[in-house]
Amino acid sequence: MDHPGKAPRPSRPGRVTVVGGGFAGLTTAITAAEAGAAVTPYEAHATLGGRARTADAPYRTNEGPHALYNGGPHWSWLKQRGLLEPVAPVRPADAVRFRFHRGGTLHRTPPLALLRLARKAPELAPVDADFATWATQAVGARGAGAAAHYVAVALFHHDPGSLSARFVQERLHRVAALPPEAHYPVGGWGALIDRMAARAWDLGVRIETEARVGEVPGTADGPVVVTTSLASARRLLGDDTLNWPSGRSALLDLALGARRGDPFVVADLDAPGWLERFSGPGEALAPPGEQLFQGHFPVAPYESKAAGIARAELLLDTGFPGWRERTTWRREALAAGRTGAVDPPGTTWRDRPAIDRGHGVYLAGDQVAAPGVLSEVAFNSAMGAASMALKNLKLARLDARHA
C-alpha cells in the first residue's frame, strides 16, 4: 500500500539498475521508483545498509558513531515519506553531560574561542586556505587547535587543521549548533534502513541481496547507478581517476555497566577523538543495566589502529574511572577510506568525482561531487544520480519512438 500523500505509481518507462544497497542506493531506488521507473538494486551482502548497518542485539552498534542532522536535506525527505520516525534528539539531561578533554583534564564547557569560532558563518572561511591558518588568525592558535580537534567528530580525519578552511568551518558550524542538530534513529540506523527498504518494496523495487556485481551491467536496458564505496566503484568501473582523500579512524565500541553521572559525550580537544553514549537517546541499543558507547579516534596514515585505541583508553581513564572493571563487551575496528570525503585547501565538493560518468552510468556516495555533511553527501549525490538516470530513460524512450 502506498504511503499517505503519495501519488499513484505511473507506468514504468524503463529500468534503473542500482549497484549497492546502502543509504545512497536505497535513496536512488526510492526516488527513481516514485517517478515510475522499474528499479533493481543489487547488494553484495545478505543485509542492506552499507555503512548504515546496525549490528544485531544485544549490542546494536553502527559502523562508528552515527547521527542524523535535522538541518540536512534528507530530514524533510524522510519525514515526507513517513520514514523518519521514531528518532530521538539529544535529551536535556544528556546535553548537560558533555565533557571536554583539554590539558589532560575534563571540563564542563569548551574554550570560549571555540564557541566564538563556531558562530562564524562558513562563507567567511576561505576555500584556498587551510583551517589552522585561518582559525588561528581569528581566535588564536589554542582556540584554533581545540576547534579543529572538536570538529573531527564530523571528519574522521587525523589533521582537520590541514583541510580547506571553508570545508571544516561548514562542519564546525553544524556540529556546534544550539540546540544540537544531531538526532538518533531509535533502534539504530538499521531501523531507518529497514523502513526505507519497506518503502522501496512497496513501490515495486526488486531488491537482490547476496548479489555481488563483478562488472558494470550493460546500459542497453537502462541506466546504472553505482552507490558503492569509491574504492569499489574504481575497481568496478575500471576508472583510476575515481580517487579523493578520506580519513582513517580507530573505532571503539564498548558496553559498560550503567552508572549515574557518566558523561554523555567526551570530546578530546587535545587530539582528534570522540566518545559518545549511544544508549542515552536509544535505551534498546544495549541490555538493561548496561550503557553502549561508540567512539572514533582518527589516526594518521603512518599510525596503527593501536595508536587510536590508546588515545581512546586515555579518554576513558579520564572520564570513566574504573571503566575496565565495568566493561561487559568490547569491539575494535579500523575504518580506512570509508568515512566520507575531505576537501584539501583549494578544493570544494565540486572537485570530487562527478556523478555523471558518461554512457548512462552514474555515481553516488559520500565521496562524490555533492554538498553536505556526512550522510547528506550520499543523499544529495543519490538524488542527483536518480534525476540524471530518469532523464536518461526519458531520452531513450523518445529516441525509441522516433526510430
Short mmCIF file of C-alpha atoms in Angstrom, two decimals:
data_model
loop_
_atom_site.label_atom_id
_atom_site.label_comp_id
_atom_site.label_asym_id
_atom_site.label_seq_id
_atom_site.Cartn_x
_atom_site.Cartn_y
_atom_site.Cartn_z
CA MET A 1 0.00 0.00 0.00
CA ASP A 2 1.31 3.47 -0.89
CA HIS A 3 2.22 5.87 1.89
CA PRO A 4 -0.26 8.68 2.63
CA GLY A 5 0.09 11.68 0.37
CA LYS A 6 1.88 9.85 -2.43
CA ALA A 7 0.57 9.88 -5.99
CA PRO A 8 -0.36 6.56 -7.61
CA ARG A 9 2.54 4.80 -9.29
CA PRO A 10 2.60 5.58 -13.01
CA SER A 11 3.52 3.12 -15.73
CA ARG A 12 7.18 2.09 -15.90
CA PRO A 13 9.20 3.85 -18.63
CA GLY A 14 12.35 1.67 -18.20
CA ARG A 15 14.68 0.03 -15.70
CA VAL A 16 17.30 1.58 -13.44
CA THR A 17 19.97 -0.76 -12.11
CA VAL A 18 21.47 0.22 -8.75
CA VAL A 19 24.71 -1.34 -7.55
CA GLY A 20 24.77 -1.19 -3.75
CA GLY A 21 22.02 -1.32 -1.14
CA GLY A 22 23.17 1.26 1.38
CA PHE A 23 21.66 4.63 2.22
CA ALA A 24 22.60 6.09 -1.19
CA GLY A 25 21.39 3.02 -3.06
CA LEU A 26 18.00 2.96 -1.34
CA THR A 27 17.58 6.72 -1.79
CA THR A 28 18.27 6.29 -5.50
CA ALA A 29 15.90 3.33 -5.78
CA ILE A 30 13.01 5.04 -3.97
CA THR A 31 13.41 8.27 -5.93
CA ALA A 32 13.51 6.53 -9.30
CA ALA A 33 10.60 4.22 -8.43
CA GLU A 34 8.44 7.13 -7.25
CA ALA A 35 8.94 8.64 -10.72
CA GLY A 36 7.66 5.45 -12.31
CA ALA A 37 10.86 3.63 -13.24
CA ALA A 38 11.37 -0.06 -12.64
CA VAL A 39 14.37 -0.41 -10.33
CA THR A 40 16.60 -3.33 -9.34
CA PRO A 41 19.26 -2.76 -6.66
CA TYR A 42 21.99 -5.38 -6.23
CA GLU A 43 23.56 -5.73 -2.76
CA ALA A 44 26.60 -7.96 -2.24
CA HIS A 45 25.79 -8.70 1.42
CA ALA A 46 22.88 -10.59 2.92
CA THR A 47 21.58 -7.41 4.56
CA LEU A 48 21.07 -3.89 3.28
CA GLY A 49 22.58 -0.74 4.72
CA GLY A 50 26.27 -0.46 3.84
CA ARG A 51 27.90 1.74 6.49
CA ALA A 52 24.41 2.38 7.87
CA ARG A 53 24.01 -1.23 9.03
CA THR A 54 23.26 -1.79 12.70
CA ALA A 55 24.58 -4.90 14.42
CA ASP A 56 22.19 -7.45 15.86
CA ALA A 57 21.24 -7.38 19.54
CA PRO A 58 22.27 -7.31 22.30
CA TYR A 59 24.71 -4.53 21.28
CA ARG A 60 23.21 -2.63 18.38
CA THR A 61 26.21 -0.69 17.15
CA ASN A 62 26.68 1.26 13.96
CA GLU A 63 29.93 1.38 12.00
CA GLY A 64 31.25 4.23 14.08
CA PRO A 65 29.17 7.00 15.69
CA HIS A 66 26.19 7.91 13.50
CA ALA A 67 23.76 10.80 13.83
CA LEU A 68 21.07 12.31 11.63
CA TYR A 69 21.25 16.12 11.40
CA ASN A 70 17.87 17.83 11.29
CA GLY A 71 19.30 20.70 9.25
CA GLY A 72 20.09 18.38 6.37
CA PRO A 73 18.10 17.81 3.17
CA HIS A 74 17.39 14.16 3.90
CA TRP A 75 15.47 15.10 7.08
CA SER A 76 12.46 16.56 5.24
CA TRP A 77 12.69 13.92 2.50
CA LEU A 78 12.47 11.08 5.02
CA LYS A 79 9.77 12.85 7.04
CA GLN A 80 7.59 13.45 3.99
CA ARG A 81 7.60 9.71 3.27
CA GLY A 82 6.91 8.59 6.82
CA LEU A 83 10.42 7.10 7.09
CA LEU A 84 11.95 9.39 9.72
CA GLU A 85 10.24 8.45 12.97
CA PRO A 86 10.98 7.26 15.55
CA VAL A 87 14.01 9.44 16.04
CA ALA A 88 15.41 10.80 19.31
CA PRO A 89 17.03 14.22 19.91
CA VAL A 90 19.78 14.90 22.41
CA ARG A 91 17.90 14.92 25.72
CA PRO A 92 18.32 17.91 28.06
CA ALA A 93 19.71 15.57 30.73
CA ASP A 94 22.37 14.43 28.27
CA ALA A 95 23.09 17.91 26.88
CA VAL A 96 24.48 18.96 30.27
CA ARG A 97 26.73 15.91 30.34
CA PHE A 98 29.06 16.97 27.54
CA ARG A 99 32.66 16.95 28.73
CA PHE A 100 35.70 18.45 27.01
CA HIS A 101 39.16 16.97 27.49
CA ARG A 102 41.90 19.57 27.31
CA GLY A 103 45.16 19.97 29.14
CA GLY A 104 44.78 16.42 30.43
CA THR A 105 41.59 17.11 32.44
CA LEU A 106 37.85 17.23 31.83
CA HIS A 107 35.91 20.48 31.60
CA ARG A 108 32.18 21.11 31.52
CA THR A 109 32.45 23.88 28.93
CA PRO A 110 34.56 24.26 25.80
CA PRO A 111 37.02 27.15 25.37
CA LEU A 112 35.32 30.45 24.61
CA ALA A 113 37.46 30.76 21.48
CA LEU A 114 35.96 27.55 20.10
CA LEU A 115 32.43 28.87 20.65
CA ARG A 116 33.30 32.20 19.04
CA LEU A 117 34.75 30.46 16.01
CA ALA A 118 31.80 28.07 15.66
CA ARG A 119 29.41 31.03 15.39
CA LYS A 120 31.18 32.41 12.32
CA ALA A 121 29.31 31.87 9.06
CA PRO A 122 31.03 29.27 6.85
CA GLU A 123 31.01 31.77 3.97
CA LEU A 124 33.62 33.80 5.85
CA ALA A 125 36.14 30.97 5.67
CA PRO A 126 38.29 30.84 2.51
CA VAL A 127 38.39 27.76 0.31
CA ASP A 128 42.06 28.13 -0.59
CA ALA A 129 43.49 28.46 2.94
CA ASP A 130 43.89 25.68 5.47
CA PHE A 131 41.65 25.76 8.54
CA ALA A 132 44.51 26.03 11.07
CA THR A 133 45.90 29.18 9.45
CA TRP A 134 42.53 30.89 9.06
CA ALA A 135 41.23 29.92 12.51
CA THR A 136 44.47 30.97 14.23
CA GLN A 137 44.11 34.43 12.72
CA ALA A 138 40.53 34.57 14.01
CA VAL A 139 40.85 33.20 17.56
CA GLY A 140 44.48 32.32 18.23
CA ALA A 141 46.41 29.07 17.99
CA ARG A 142 44.97 27.40 21.09
CA GLY A 143 41.36 28.05 20.16
CA ALA A 144 42.01 27.00 16.56
CA GLY A 145 43.56 23.72 17.70
CA ALA A 146 40.65 22.95 20.03
CA ALA A 147 38.14 23.69 17.27
CA ALA A 148 40.00 21.52 14.76
CA HIS A 149 40.05 18.60 17.18
CA TYR A 150 36.40 19.06 18.16
CA VAL A 151 35.14 19.05 14.56
CA ALA A 152 36.93 15.76 13.90
CA VAL A 153 33.66 14.11 15.00
CA ALA A 154 32.29 15.03 11.55
CA LEU A 155 35.51 14.38 9.62
CA PHE A 156 37.15 11.16 10.86
CA HIS A 157 40.44 12.82 9.88
CA HIS A 158 43.67 12.96 11.89
CA ASP A 159 44.56 16.57 10.97
CA PRO A 160 41.46 18.74 10.37
CA GLY A 161 43.59 21.88 10.53
CA SER A 162 45.29 20.91 7.25
CA LEU A 163 42.00 20.85 5.30
CA SER A 164 40.17 23.65 3.48
CA ALA A 165 39.02 26.30 5.93
CA ARG A 166 35.61 26.54 4.24
CA PHE A 167 35.12 22.76 4.35
CA VAL A 168 35.97 22.48 8.05
CA GLN A 169 34.06 25.59 9.09
CA GLU A 170 30.89 24.33 7.41
CA ARG A 171 31.05 21.25 9.63
CA LEU A 172 32.08 23.08 12.80
CA HIS A 173 29.14 25.45 12.37
CA ARG A 174 26.76 22.47 12.12
CA VAL A 175 28.10 20.19 14.86
CA ALA A 176 28.33 23.05 17.39
CA ALA A 177 24.84 24.40 16.68
CA LEU A 178 22.46 25.00 19.58
CA PRO A 179 20.12 23.32 20.06
CA PRO A 180 22.03 20.33 18.68
CA GLU A 181 21.10 19.24 15.17
CA ALA A 182 22.08 15.63 15.92
CA HIS A 183 19.24 13.11 16.24
CA TYR A 184 19.35 9.33 16.54
CA PRO A 185 17.11 6.78 14.77
CA VAL A 186 15.60 4.69 17.57
CA GLY A 187 16.93 1.15 17.17
CA GLY A 188 19.97 2.37 15.25
CA TRP A 189 20.42 3.32 11.62
CA GLY A 190 19.45 -0.23 10.66
CA ALA A 191 15.88 0.57 11.68
CA LEU A 192 15.88 3.53 9.28
CA ILE A 193 17.27 1.31 6.52
CA ASP A 194 14.51 -1.24 7.18
CA ARG A 195 11.86 1.46 6.73
CA MET A 196 13.49 2.62 3.51
CA ALA A 197 13.64 -0.95 2.22
CA ALA A 198 9.96 -1.44 3.02
CA ARG A 199 9.12 1.74 1.12
CA ALA A 200 11.14 0.50 -1.86
CA TRP A 201 9.34 -2.87 -1.85
CA ASP A 202 6.01 -1.06 -1.65
CA LEU A 203 6.95 0.83 -4.81
CA GLY A 204 7.73 -2.39 -6.62
CA VAL A 205 11.52 -2.20 -6.35
CA ARG A 206 13.04 -5.65 -6.77
CA ILE A 207 15.92 -5.84 -4.30
CA GLU A 208 18.53 -8.55 -4.86
CA THR A 209 20.73 -9.36 -1.85
CA GLU A 210 23.82 -11.60 -1.80
CA ALA A 211 24.26 -10.48 -5.40
CA ARG A 212 27.82 -9.27 -5.90
CA VAL A 213 28.32 -7.37 -9.14
CA GLY A 214 31.70 -8.04 -10.73
CA GLU A 215 31.38 -5.63 -13.65
CA VAL A 216 29.09 -2.79 -14.61
CA PRO A 217 25.91 -4.16 -16.20
CA GLY A 218 25.21 -3.07 -19.75
CA THR A 219 23.09 0.05 -20.11
CA ALA A 220 21.08 -1.09 -23.13
CA ASP A 221 18.05 -1.72 -20.90
CA GLY A 222 18.50 1.43 -18.84
CA PRO A 223 20.97 3.46 -16.78
CA VAL A 224 23.19 2.12 -13.99
CA VAL A 225 23.82 3.92 -10.69
CA VAL A 226 26.86 2.75 -8.70
CA THR A 227 26.46 3.52 -4.99
CA THR A 228 29.36 1.54 -3.54
CA SER A 229 32.41 2.97 -1.79
CA LEU A 230 34.66 4.97 -4.08
CA ALA A 231 37.33 2.26 -3.92
CA SER A 232 34.83 -0.38 -5.02
CA ALA A 233 33.48 1.90 -7.74
CA ARG A 234 37.03 2.44 -9.00
CA ARG A 235 37.53 -1.30 -9.40
CA LEU A 236 34.05 -1.88 -10.80
CA LEU A 237 34.30 0.87 -13.41
CA GLY A 238 37.99 0.35 -14.13
CA ASP A 239 38.48 4.08 -13.65
CA ASP A 240 41.68 5.04 -11.81
CA THR A 241 40.56 8.69 -11.66
CA LEU A 242 37.98 7.80 -9.00
CA ASN A 243 40.08 8.96 -6.07
CA TRP A 244 39.51 11.50 -3.33
CA PRO A 245 41.02 11.96 0.14
CA SER A 246 39.22 10.42 3.10
CA GLY A 247 40.28 9.56 6.63
CA ARG A 248 41.38 6.69 8.86
CA SER A 249 39.86 6.17 12.30
CA ALA A 250 40.17 3.62 15.04
CA LEU A 251 36.63 2.67 16.08
CA LEU A 252 35.87 1.55 19.62
CA ASP A 253 32.56 0.05 20.72
CA LEU A 254 32.20 -0.52 24.45
CA ALA A 255 29.49 -1.65 26.85
CA LEU A 256 29.82 -0.63 30.47
CA GLY A 257 27.73 -1.40 33.50
CA ALA A 258 25.42 1.58 33.98
CA ARG A 259 26.43 4.22 36.49
CA ARG A 260 24.76 7.51 37.32
CA GLY A 261 26.75 10.55 36.39
CA ASP A 262 28.64 9.13 33.41
CA PRO A 263 29.23 11.73 30.67
CA PHE A 264 27.11 11.62 27.54
CA VAL A 265 29.95 12.80 25.31
CA VAL A 266 33.65 13.21 25.94
CA ALA A 267 35.23 15.31 23.19
CA ASP A 268 39.01 15.34 23.07
CA LEU A 269 40.33 18.85 22.40
CA ASP A 270 43.98 17.86 22.82
CA ALA A 271 43.80 15.50 19.82
CA PRO A 272 41.04 14.39 17.45
CA GLY A 273 38.76 11.96 19.30
CA TRP A 274 35.14 11.47 20.32
CA LEU A 275 33.35 9.10 22.69
CA GLU A 276 29.55 9.05 22.93
CA ARG A 277 26.96 7.14 24.97
CA PHE A 278 24.52 5.95 22.31
CA SER A 279 22.26 4.17 24.77
CA GLY A 280 21.28 7.59 26.16
CA PRO A 281 18.80 8.50 23.41
CA GLY A 282 18.29 4.84 22.49
CA GLU A 283 17.97 2.59 25.55
CA ALA A 284 17.19 -0.51 23.43
CA LEU A 285 20.72 -0.48 21.98
CA ALA A 286 22.16 -2.38 24.96
CA PRO A 287 20.84 -4.86 27.55
CA PRO A 288 19.21 -3.46 30.71
CA GLY A 289 21.74 -2.20 33.20
CA GLU A 290 24.39 -1.55 30.53
CA GLN A 291 25.43 1.52 28.55
CA LEU A 292 26.68 1.36 24.97
CA PHE A 293 29.46 3.75 23.98
CA GLN A 294 30.81 4.31 20.49
CA GLY A 295 33.86 6.36 19.67
CA HIS A 296 36.24 7.15 16.88
CA PHE A 297 39.84 8.30 17.11
CA PRO A 298 41.41 9.42 13.83
CA VAL A 299 44.88 8.09 13.04
CA ALA A 300 47.44 9.30 10.52
CA PRO A 301 48.41 7.12 7.54
CA TYR A 302 51.59 6.07 9.35
CA GLU A 303 49.81 5.24 12.63
CA SER A 304 48.30 1.92 13.65
CA LYS A 305 44.85 1.19 14.99
CA ALA A 306 46.53 0.62 18.35
CA ALA A 307 47.60 4.27 18.46
CA GLY A 308 43.99 5.39 18.18
CA ILE A 309 42.79 2.87 20.75
CA ALA A 310 45.48 4.07 23.16
CA ARG A 311 44.05 7.60 22.91
CA ALA A 312 40.58 6.19 23.44
CA GLU A 313 41.67 4.46 26.63
CA LEU A 314 43.28 7.67 27.87
CA LEU A 315 39.95 9.42 27.40
CA LEU A 316 38.17 6.58 29.21
CA ASP A 317 40.62 6.76 32.11
CA THR A 318 39.88 10.46 32.47
CA GLY A 319 36.12 10.39 32.00
CA PHE A 320 35.08 6.96 33.30
CA PRO A 321 37.11 5.91 36.35
CA GLY A 322 37.03 2.15 36.84
CA TRP A 323 35.77 1.55 33.30
CA ARG A 324 37.84 -1.60 32.84
CA GLU A 325 36.07 -3.36 35.71
CA ARG A 326 32.69 -2.22 34.35
CA THR A 327 33.32 -3.43 30.79
CA THR A 328 30.90 -6.15 29.68
CA TRP A 329 31.65 -6.11 25.93
CA ARG A 330 34.21 -4.53 23.63
CA ARG A 331 34.99 -4.35 19.92
CA GLU A 332 37.65 -2.51 17.91
CA ALA A 333 37.98 -1.81 14.19
CA LEU A 334 39.83 0.41 11.75
CA ALA A 335 37.86 2.46 9.22
CA ALA A 336 40.14 3.40 6.31
CA GLY A 337 38.72 5.42 3.42
CA ARG A 338 35.16 4.60 4.46
CA THR A 339 34.26 7.82 6.24
CA GLY A 340 33.45 10.28 3.50
CA ALA A 341 35.33 12.89 1.52
CA VAL A 342 37.57 15.60 2.96
CA ASP A 343 38.49 18.65 0.90
CA PRO A 344 42.12 19.88 0.85
CA PRO A 345 42.76 23.62 0.55
CA GLY A 346 41.80 24.98 -2.86
CA THR A 347 39.11 22.37 -3.48
CA THR A 348 35.38 22.05 -2.85
CA TRP A 349 32.80 19.32 -3.25
CA ARG A 350 32.54 20.30 -6.92
CA ASP A 351 36.04 18.94 -7.49
CA ARG A 352 35.23 15.45 -6.24
CA PRO A 353 34.42 12.62 -8.69
CA ALA A 354 31.41 13.62 -10.79
CA ILE A 355 28.04 11.89 -10.55
CA ASP A 356 27.72 11.52 -14.33
CA ARG A 357 30.33 9.02 -15.57
CA GLY A 358 29.01 9.02 -19.12
CA HIS A 359 27.26 6.39 -21.26
CA GLY A 360 24.36 6.01 -18.84
CA VAL A 361 26.47 5.28 -15.75
CA TYR A 362 26.14 7.42 -12.61
CA LEU A 363 27.88 7.52 -9.25
CA ALA A 364 26.55 8.22 -5.75
CA GLY A 365 28.08 8.01 -2.29
CA ASP A 366 29.75 10.03 0.45
CA GLN A 367 32.87 10.88 -1.61
CA VAL A 368 31.06 12.05 -4.75
CA ALA A 369 30.59 15.61 -6.03
CA ALA A 370 27.67 16.72 -3.86
CA PRO A 371 27.39 19.12 -0.89
CA GLY A 372 26.51 18.27 2.69
CA VAL A 373 27.78 16.78 5.93
CA LEU A 374 28.41 13.04 6.33
CA SER A 375 25.35 11.09 5.08
CA GLU A 376 23.98 14.23 3.43
CA VAL A 377 26.64 13.87 0.71
CA ALA A 378 25.43 10.33 -0.04
CA PHE A 379 21.83 11.55 -0.08
CA ASN A 380 22.45 14.55 -2.34
CA SER A 381 24.53 12.55 -4.80
CA ALA A 382 21.86 9.82 -4.86
CA MET A 383 19.17 12.37 -5.63
CA GLY A 384 21.33 13.79 -8.40
CA ALA A 385 22.07 10.34 -9.83
CA ALA A 386 18.39 9.37 -9.75
CA SER A 387 17.42 12.59 -11.56
CA MET A 388 20.04 12.01 -14.25
CA ALA A 389 19.05 8.36 -14.64
CA LEU A 390 15.40 9.30 -15.07
CA LYS A 391 16.33 11.90 -17.69
CA ASN A 392 18.38 9.22 -19.46
CA LEU A 393 15.34 6.92 -19.52
CA LYS A 394 13.13 9.66 -20.88
CA LEU A 395 15.55 10.44 -23.71
CA ALA A 396 15.92 6.75 -24.52
CA ARG A 397 12.15 6.41 -24.75
CA LEU A 398 11.91 9.42 -27.07
CA ASP A 399 14.70 8.00 -29.27
CA ALA A 400 12.87 4.68 -29.46
CA ARG A 401 9.67 6.41 -30.57
CA HIS A 402 11.48 8.23 -33.35
CA ALA A 403 13.47 5.21 -34.50
#
